[in-house]
Short mmCIF file of C-alpha atoms in Angstrom, two decimals:
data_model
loop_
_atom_site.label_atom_id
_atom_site.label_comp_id
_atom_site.label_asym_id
_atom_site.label_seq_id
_atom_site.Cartn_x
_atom_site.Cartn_y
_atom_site.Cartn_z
CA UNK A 1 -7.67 0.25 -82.82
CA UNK A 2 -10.17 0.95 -79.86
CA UNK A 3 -10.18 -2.76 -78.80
CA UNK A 4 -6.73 -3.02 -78.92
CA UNK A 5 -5.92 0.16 -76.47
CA UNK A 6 -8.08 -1.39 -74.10
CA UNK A 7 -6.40 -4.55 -74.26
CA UNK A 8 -3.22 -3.01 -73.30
CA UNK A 9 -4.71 -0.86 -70.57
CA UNK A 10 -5.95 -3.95 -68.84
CA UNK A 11 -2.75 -5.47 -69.12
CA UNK A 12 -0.83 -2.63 -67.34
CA UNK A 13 -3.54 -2.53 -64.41
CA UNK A 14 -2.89 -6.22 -63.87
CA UNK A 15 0.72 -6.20 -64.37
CA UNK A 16 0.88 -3.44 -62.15
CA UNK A 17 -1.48 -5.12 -59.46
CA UNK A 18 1.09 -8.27 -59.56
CA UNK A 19 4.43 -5.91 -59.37
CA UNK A 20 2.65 -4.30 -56.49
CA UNK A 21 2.23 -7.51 -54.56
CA UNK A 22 5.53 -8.70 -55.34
CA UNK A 23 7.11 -5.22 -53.35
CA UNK A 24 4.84 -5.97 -50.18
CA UNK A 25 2.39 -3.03 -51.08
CA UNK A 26 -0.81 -4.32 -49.47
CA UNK A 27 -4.17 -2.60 -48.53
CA UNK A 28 -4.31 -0.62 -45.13
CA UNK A 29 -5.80 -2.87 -42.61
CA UNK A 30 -9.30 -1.50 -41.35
CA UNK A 31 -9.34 0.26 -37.94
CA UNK A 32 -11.71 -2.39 -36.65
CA UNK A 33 -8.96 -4.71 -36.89
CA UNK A 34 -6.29 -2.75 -35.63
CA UNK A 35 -8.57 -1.97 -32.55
CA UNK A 36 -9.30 -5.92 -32.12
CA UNK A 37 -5.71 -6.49 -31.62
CA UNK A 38 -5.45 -4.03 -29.41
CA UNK A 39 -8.16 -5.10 -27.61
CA UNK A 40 -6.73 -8.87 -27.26
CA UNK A 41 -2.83 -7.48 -25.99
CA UNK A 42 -4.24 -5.57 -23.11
CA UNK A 43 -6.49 -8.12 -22.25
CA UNK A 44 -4.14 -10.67 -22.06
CA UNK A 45 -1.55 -8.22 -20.13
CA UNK A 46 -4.39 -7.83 -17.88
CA UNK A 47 -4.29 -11.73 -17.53
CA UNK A 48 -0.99 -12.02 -16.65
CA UNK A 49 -1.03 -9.40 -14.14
CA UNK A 50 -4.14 -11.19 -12.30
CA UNK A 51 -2.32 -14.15 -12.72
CA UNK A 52 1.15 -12.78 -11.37
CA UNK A 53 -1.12 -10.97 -8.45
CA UNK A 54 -2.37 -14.48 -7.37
CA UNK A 55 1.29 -16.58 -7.28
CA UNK A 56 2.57 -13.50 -5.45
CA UNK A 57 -0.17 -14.12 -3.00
CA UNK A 58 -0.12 -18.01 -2.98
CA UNK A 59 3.80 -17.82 -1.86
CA UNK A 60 3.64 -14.65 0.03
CA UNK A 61 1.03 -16.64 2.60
CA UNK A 62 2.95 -19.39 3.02
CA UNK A 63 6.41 -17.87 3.46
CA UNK A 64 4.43 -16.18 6.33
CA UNK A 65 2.76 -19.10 7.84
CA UNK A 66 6.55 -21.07 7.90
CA UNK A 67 8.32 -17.58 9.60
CA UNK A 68 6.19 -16.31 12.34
CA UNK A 69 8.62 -14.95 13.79
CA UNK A 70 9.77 -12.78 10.74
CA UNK A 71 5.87 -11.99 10.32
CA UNK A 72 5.85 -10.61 13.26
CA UNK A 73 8.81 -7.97 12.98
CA UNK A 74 7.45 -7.27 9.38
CA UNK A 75 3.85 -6.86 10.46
CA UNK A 76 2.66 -6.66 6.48
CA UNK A 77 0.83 -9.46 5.32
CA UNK A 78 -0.36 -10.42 1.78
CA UNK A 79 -3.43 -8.59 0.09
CA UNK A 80 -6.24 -9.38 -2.49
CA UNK A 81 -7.53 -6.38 -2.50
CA UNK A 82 -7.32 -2.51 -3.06
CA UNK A 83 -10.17 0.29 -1.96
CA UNK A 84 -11.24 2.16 -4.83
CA UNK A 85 -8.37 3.31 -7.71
CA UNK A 86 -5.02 4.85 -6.99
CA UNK A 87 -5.09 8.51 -7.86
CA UNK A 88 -2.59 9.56 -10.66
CA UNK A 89 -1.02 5.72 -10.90
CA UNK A 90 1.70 7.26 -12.82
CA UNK A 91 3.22 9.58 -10.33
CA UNK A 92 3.87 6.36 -8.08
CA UNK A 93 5.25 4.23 -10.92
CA UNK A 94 6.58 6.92 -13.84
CA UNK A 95 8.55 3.90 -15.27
CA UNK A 96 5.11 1.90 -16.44
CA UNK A 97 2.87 4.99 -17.03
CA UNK A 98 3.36 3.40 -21.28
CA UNK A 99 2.68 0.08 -19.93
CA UNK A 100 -0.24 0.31 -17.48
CA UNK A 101 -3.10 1.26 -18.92
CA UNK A 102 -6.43 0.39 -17.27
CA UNK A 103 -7.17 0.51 -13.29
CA UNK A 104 -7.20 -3.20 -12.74
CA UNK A 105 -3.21 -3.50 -14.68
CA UNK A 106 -2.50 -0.86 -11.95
CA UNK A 107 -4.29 -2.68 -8.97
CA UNK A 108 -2.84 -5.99 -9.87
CA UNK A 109 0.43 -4.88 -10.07
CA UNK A 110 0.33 -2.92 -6.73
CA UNK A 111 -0.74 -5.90 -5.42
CA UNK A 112 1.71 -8.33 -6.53
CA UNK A 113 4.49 -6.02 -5.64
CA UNK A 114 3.39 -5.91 -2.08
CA UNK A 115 3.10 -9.48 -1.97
CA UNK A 116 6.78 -10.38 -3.27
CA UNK A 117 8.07 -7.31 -0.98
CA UNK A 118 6.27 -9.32 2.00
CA UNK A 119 7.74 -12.84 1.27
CA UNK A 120 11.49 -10.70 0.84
CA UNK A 121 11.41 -8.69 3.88
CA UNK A 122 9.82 -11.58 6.02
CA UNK A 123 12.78 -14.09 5.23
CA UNK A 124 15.18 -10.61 5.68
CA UNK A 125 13.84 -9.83 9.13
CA UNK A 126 14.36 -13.29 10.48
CA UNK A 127 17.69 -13.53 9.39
CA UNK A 128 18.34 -10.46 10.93
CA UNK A 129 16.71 -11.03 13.89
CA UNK A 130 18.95 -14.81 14.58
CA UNK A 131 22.39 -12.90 13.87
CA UNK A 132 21.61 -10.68 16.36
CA UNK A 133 20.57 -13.11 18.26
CA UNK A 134 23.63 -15.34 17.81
CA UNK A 135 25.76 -12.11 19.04
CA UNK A 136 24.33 -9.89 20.83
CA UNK A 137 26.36 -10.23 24.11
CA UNK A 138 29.38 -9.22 21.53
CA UNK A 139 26.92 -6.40 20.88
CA UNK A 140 26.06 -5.55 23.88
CA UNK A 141 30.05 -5.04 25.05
CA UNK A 142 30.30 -3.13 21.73
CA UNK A 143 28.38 -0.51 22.82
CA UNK A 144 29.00 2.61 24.35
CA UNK A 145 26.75 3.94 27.31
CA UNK A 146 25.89 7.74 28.31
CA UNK A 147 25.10 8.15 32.01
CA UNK A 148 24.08 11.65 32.26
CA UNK A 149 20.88 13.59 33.03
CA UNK A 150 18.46 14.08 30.02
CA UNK A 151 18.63 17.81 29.42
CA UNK A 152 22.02 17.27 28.10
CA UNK A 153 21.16 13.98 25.88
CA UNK A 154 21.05 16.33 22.91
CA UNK A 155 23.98 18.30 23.42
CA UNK A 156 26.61 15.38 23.74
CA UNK A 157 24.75 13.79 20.59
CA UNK A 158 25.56 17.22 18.55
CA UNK A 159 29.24 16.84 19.78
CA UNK A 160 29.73 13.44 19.08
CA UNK A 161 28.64 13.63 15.54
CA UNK A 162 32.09 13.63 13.29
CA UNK A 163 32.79 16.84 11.18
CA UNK A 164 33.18 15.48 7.92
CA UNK A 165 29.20 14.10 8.55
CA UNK A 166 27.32 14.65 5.01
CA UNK A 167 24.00 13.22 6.41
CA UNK A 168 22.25 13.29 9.95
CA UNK A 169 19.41 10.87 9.75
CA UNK A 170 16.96 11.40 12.88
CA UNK A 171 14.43 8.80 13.19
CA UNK A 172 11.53 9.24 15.57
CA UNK A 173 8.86 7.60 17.12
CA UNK A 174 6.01 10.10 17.07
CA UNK A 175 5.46 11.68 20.34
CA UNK A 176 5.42 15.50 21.28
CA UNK A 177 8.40 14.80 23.61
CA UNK A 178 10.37 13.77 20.37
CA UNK A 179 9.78 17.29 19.09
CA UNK A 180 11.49 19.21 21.94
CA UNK A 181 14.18 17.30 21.32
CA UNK A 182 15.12 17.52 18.15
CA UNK A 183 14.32 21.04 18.22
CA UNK A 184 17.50 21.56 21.00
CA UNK A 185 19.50 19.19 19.15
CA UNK A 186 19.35 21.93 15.86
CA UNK A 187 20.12 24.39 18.12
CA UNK A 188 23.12 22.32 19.67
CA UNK A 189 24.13 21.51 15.86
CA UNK A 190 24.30 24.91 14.32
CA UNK A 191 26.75 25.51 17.89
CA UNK A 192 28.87 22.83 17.16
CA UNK A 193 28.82 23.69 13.34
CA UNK A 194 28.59 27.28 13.45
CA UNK A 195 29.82 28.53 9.77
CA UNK A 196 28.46 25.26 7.43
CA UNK A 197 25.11 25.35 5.26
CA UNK A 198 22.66 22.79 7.18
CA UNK A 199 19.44 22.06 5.14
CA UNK A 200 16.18 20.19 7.35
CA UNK A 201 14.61 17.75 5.23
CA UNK A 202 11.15 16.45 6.73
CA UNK A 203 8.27 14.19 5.44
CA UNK A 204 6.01 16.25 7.59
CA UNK A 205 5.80 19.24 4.93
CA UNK A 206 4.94 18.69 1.27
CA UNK A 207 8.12 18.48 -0.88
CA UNK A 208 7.33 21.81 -2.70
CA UNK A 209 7.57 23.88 0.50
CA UNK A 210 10.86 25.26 1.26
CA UNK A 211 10.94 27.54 4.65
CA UNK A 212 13.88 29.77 4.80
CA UNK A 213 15.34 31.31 7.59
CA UNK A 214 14.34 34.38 9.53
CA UNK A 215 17.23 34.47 11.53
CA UNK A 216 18.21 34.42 15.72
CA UNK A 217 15.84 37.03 16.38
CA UNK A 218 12.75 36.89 14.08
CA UNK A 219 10.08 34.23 14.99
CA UNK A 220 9.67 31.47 12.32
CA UNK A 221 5.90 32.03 10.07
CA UNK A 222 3.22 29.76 11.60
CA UNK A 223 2.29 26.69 9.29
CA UNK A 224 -1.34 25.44 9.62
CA UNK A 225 -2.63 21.85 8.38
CA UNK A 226 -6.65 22.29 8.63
CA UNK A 227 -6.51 24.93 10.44
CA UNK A 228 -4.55 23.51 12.85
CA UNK A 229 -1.06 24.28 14.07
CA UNK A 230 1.75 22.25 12.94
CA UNK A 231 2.19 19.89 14.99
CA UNK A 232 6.50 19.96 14.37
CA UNK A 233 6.16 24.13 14.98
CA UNK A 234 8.67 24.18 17.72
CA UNK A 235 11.17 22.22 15.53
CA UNK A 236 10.64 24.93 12.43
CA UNK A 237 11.37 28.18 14.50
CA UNK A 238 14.00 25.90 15.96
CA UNK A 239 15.46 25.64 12.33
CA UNK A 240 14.66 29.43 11.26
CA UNK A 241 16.88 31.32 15.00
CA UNK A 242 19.91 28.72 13.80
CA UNK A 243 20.01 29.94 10.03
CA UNK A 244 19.01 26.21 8.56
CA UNK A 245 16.80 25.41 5.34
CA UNK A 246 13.75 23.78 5.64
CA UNK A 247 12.79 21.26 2.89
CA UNK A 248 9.55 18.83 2.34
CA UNK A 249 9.86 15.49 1.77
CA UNK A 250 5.83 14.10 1.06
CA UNK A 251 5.03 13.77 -2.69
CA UNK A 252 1.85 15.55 -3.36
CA UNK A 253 0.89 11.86 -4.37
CA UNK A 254 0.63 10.70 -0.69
CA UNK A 255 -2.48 12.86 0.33
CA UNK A 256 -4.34 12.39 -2.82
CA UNK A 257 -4.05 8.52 -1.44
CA UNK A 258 -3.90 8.73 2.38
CA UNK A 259 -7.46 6.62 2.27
CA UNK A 260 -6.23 3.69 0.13
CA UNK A 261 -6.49 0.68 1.79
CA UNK A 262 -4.64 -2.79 1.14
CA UNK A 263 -7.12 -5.88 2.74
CA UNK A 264 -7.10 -9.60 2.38
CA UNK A 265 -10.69 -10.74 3.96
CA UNK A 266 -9.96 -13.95 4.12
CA UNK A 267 -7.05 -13.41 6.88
CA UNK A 268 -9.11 -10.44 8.40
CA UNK A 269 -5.99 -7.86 7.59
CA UNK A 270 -5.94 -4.24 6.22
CA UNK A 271 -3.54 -1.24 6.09
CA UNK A 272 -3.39 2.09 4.86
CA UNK A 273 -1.52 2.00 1.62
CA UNK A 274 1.39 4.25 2.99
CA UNK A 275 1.71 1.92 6.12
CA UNK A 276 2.51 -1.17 3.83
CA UNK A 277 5.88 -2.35 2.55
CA UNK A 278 4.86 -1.14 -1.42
CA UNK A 279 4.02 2.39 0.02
CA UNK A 280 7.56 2.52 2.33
CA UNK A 281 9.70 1.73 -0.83
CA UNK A 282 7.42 3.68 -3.00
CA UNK A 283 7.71 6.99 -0.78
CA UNK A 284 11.73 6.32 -0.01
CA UNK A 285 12.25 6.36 -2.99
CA UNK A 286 10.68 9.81 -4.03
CA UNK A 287 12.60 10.97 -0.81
CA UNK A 288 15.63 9.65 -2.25
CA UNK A 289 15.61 11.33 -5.63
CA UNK A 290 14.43 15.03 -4.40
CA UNK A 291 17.44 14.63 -1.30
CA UNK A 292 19.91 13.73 -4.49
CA UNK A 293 18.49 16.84 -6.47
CA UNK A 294 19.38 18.84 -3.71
CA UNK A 295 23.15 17.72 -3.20
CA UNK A 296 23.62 19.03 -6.94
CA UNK A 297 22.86 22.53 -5.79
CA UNK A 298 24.38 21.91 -1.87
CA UNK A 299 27.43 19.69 -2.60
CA UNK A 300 28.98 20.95 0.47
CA UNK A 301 25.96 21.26 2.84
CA UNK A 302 24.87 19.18 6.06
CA UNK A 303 21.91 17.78 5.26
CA UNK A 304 19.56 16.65 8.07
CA UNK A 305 16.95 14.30 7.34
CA UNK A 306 14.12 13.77 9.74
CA UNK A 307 11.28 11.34 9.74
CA UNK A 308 10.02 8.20 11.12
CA UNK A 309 12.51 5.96 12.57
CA UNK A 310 11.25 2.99 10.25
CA UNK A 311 11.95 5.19 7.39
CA UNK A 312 15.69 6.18 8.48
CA UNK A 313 17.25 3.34 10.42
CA UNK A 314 19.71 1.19 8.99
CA UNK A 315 18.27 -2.51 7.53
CA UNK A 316 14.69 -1.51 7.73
CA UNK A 317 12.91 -2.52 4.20
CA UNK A 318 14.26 0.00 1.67
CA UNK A 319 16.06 2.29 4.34
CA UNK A 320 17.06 6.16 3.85
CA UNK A 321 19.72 5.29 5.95
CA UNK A 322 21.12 2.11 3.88
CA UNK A 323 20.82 4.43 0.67
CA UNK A 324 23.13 7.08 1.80
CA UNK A 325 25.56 5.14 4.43
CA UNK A 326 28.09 4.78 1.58
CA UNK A 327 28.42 8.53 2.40
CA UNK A 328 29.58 9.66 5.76
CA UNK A 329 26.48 8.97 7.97
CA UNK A 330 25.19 9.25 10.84
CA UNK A 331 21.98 7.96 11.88
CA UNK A 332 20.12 8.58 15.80
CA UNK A 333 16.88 7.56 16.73
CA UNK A 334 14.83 8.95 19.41
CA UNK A 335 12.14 6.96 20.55
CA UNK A 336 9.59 7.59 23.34
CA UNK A 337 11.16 5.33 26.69
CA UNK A 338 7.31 4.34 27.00
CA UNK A 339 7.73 1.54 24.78
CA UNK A 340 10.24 -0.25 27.01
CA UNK A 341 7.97 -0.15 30.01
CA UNK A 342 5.22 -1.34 28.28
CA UNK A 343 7.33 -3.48 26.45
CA UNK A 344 5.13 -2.22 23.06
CA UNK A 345 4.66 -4.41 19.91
CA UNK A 346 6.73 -2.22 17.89
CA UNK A 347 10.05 -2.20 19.66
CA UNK A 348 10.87 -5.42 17.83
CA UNK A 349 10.54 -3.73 14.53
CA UNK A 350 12.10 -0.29 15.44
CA UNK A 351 14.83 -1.95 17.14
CA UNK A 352 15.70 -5.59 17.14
CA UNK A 353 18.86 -5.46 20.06
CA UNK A 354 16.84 -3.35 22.49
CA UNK A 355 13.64 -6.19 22.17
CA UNK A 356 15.95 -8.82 22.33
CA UNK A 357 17.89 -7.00 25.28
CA UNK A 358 14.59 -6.74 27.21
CA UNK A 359 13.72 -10.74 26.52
CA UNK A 360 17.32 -11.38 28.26
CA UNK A 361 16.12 -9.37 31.32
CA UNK A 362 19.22 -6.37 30.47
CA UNK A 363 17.45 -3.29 30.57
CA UNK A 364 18.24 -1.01 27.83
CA UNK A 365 20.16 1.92 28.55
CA UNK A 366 18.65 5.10 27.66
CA UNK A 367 21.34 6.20 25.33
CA UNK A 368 23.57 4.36 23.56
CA UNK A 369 26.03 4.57 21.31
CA UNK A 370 27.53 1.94 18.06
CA UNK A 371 30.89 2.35 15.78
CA UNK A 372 30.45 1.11 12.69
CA UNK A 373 30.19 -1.74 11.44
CA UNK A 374 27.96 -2.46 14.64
CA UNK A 375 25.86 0.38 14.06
CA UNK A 376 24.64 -1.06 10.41
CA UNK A 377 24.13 -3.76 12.13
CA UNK A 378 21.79 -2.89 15.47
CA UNK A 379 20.73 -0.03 13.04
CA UNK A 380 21.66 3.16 14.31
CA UNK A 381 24.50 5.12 15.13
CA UNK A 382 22.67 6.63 18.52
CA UNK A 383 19.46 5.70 20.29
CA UNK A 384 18.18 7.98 22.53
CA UNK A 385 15.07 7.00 25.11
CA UNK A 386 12.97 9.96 26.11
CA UNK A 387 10.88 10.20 29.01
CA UNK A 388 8.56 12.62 30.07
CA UNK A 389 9.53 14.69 33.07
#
């Protein structure tokens, strides 16, 4: 009887062990194995990346060395190589924070996505550059002129600027003479817009500061950087005596990276990370979605956006201004008038019809005026050329 239970017991086990294989039931792999194939996906990712990285570069060079001329106005070039790791990857690039996962992934694709951006914005620039070039005595006649002293630049810019204006985009080239400015032209603008909410939105505070207003007779509170005054103080008390918001722009991400540095040695080029083409879009971007969180509490509000002209102008590489023109816009730049006499570098960059003006032997005229569509086109609604007096 004994013999013949156990005959049936082992029976059941290996019936059972065969029903069990037949309904996919199989033994847990080990953790070694799961961790090997692990191992072999990110390496391979990481493969691809280096390899993507190095096809970005390979095209990237040449496009430049066939467009000099679209090199120039770009003035980014193609990298190999990052300084040290970016700090907090994931604030940059939220999208791949699950994908990225080592600090080479991250450096490789920084790197690549420079790379392409250089080869797109080179060929861009060009073409930009020849269709002004192929009109720009129509654009020149397009144009309207102010002839008037410069203490009153600021105040027939405020009245110019239509009502129904959602966004004021002024782009500057950083000088202290810029600042005056643009602190009148709030003044000018809460006179010409006496009874509407006007928010200040500027890169050069940290986007979690908001200043409010003290009102006509209390002075705005100091802000120090390093112990230092702000250097934009004027324009914040400016803001405060004509009852308008102020608003940050940076990311806290931009200081915890202001040392990063892009390089090819081969070419003997560098650049700060938030001087390239990656950090523009990168940091427009960020600009971009806080500005939009703030229309869903302001729908009605003027907003005022002020920063660096390359950030703001219309057609420059991921543009502030091209991101909000299909809202009423209006975009002025004021730029120091030192960089027409010295006929600088960067006036080719900053503005393509006053360069090309100056290469025709028309001197610019210190402010000038576009309808749209010309405006898109030269890149700015106003342009305003400050000298010191």
């Amino acid at each position: 009887m004994f013999k013949k239970s156990l005959l049936l017991l082992l029976v059941c086990v290996f019936l059972g062990g065969i029903t069990s294989q037949a309904h996919g039931i199989h033994p847990r792999p080990k953790a070694k194995a799961r961790h090997s194939t692990t191992h072999r996906a990110t390496k391979k990712k990481s493969a691809t990346l280096q390899k993507r990285q190095e096809n970005a570069y390979a095209h990237s060079t040449h496009i430049q060395q066939t467009h000099p001329r679209g090199t120039a106005l770009v003035d980014n070039h193609a990298y190999l190589s990052l300084s040290g790791n970016i700090e907090h990857p994931q604030r940059l690039y939220p999208h791949l924070s699950n994908y990225l996962t080592t600090p080479d992934q991250w450096t490789n694709y920084m790197l690549a996505s420079q790379n392409r951006r250089v080869a797109t914005q080179t060929l861009r620039a060009e073409k930009r550059w020849e269709e002004i070039e192929r009109n720009l005595y129509t654009i020149y006649h397009a144009q309207n002129s102010v002839y008037d002293s410069q203490e009153n630049f600021v105040q027939i810019l405020a009245g110019q600027i239509p009502q129904d204006t959602q966004y004021i985009l002024l782009g500057e080239g950083h000088d202290p003479i810029v600042h005056k400015q643009i602190s009148r032209f709030l003044s000018e603008l809460r006179a010409q817009q006496p009874e509407r909410e006007i928010i200040l939105f500027t890169e050069s505070l940290p986007e979690s500061m908001y200043l409010e207003p003290a009102g006509p007779n209390a002075e705005a509170p100091f802000i120090k950087i390093n112990n230092h005054l702000h250097e934009h103080q004027d324009v914040f008390s400016a803001a405060s005596k004509a009852n308008i918001t102020v608003i940050g722009l940076e990311p806290e991400f931009v200081p915890e990276n202001k040392y990063v540095l892009f390089a090819d040695i081969p070419s003997h080029h560098s650049k700060l990370l938030w001087q390239t083409l990656e950090g523009m879009a990168i940091r427009n971007e960020q600009w971009l979605q806080h500005i939009e969180g703030q229309r869903k509490e302001h729908p009605q509000a003027l907003f005022v956006i002020y920063a660096g002209a390359m950030h703001v102008a219309y057609q420059q590489p991921y543009s502030i201004g091209d991101a909000l023109a299909p809202a009423p816009t209006y975009t002025a730049l004021f730029l120091p008038y030192r960089i027409v006499k010295e006929n600088h570098k960067n006036l080719p960059a900053i503005s393509p019809y006053d360069a090309q003006c100056l290469e025709r032997d028309i001197p610019p005229n210190r402010f000038v005026t576009f309808e749209k569509p010309y405006a898109i086109q030269v890149g700015f609604d106003a342009r305003i050329f400050l000298e010191e007096r």
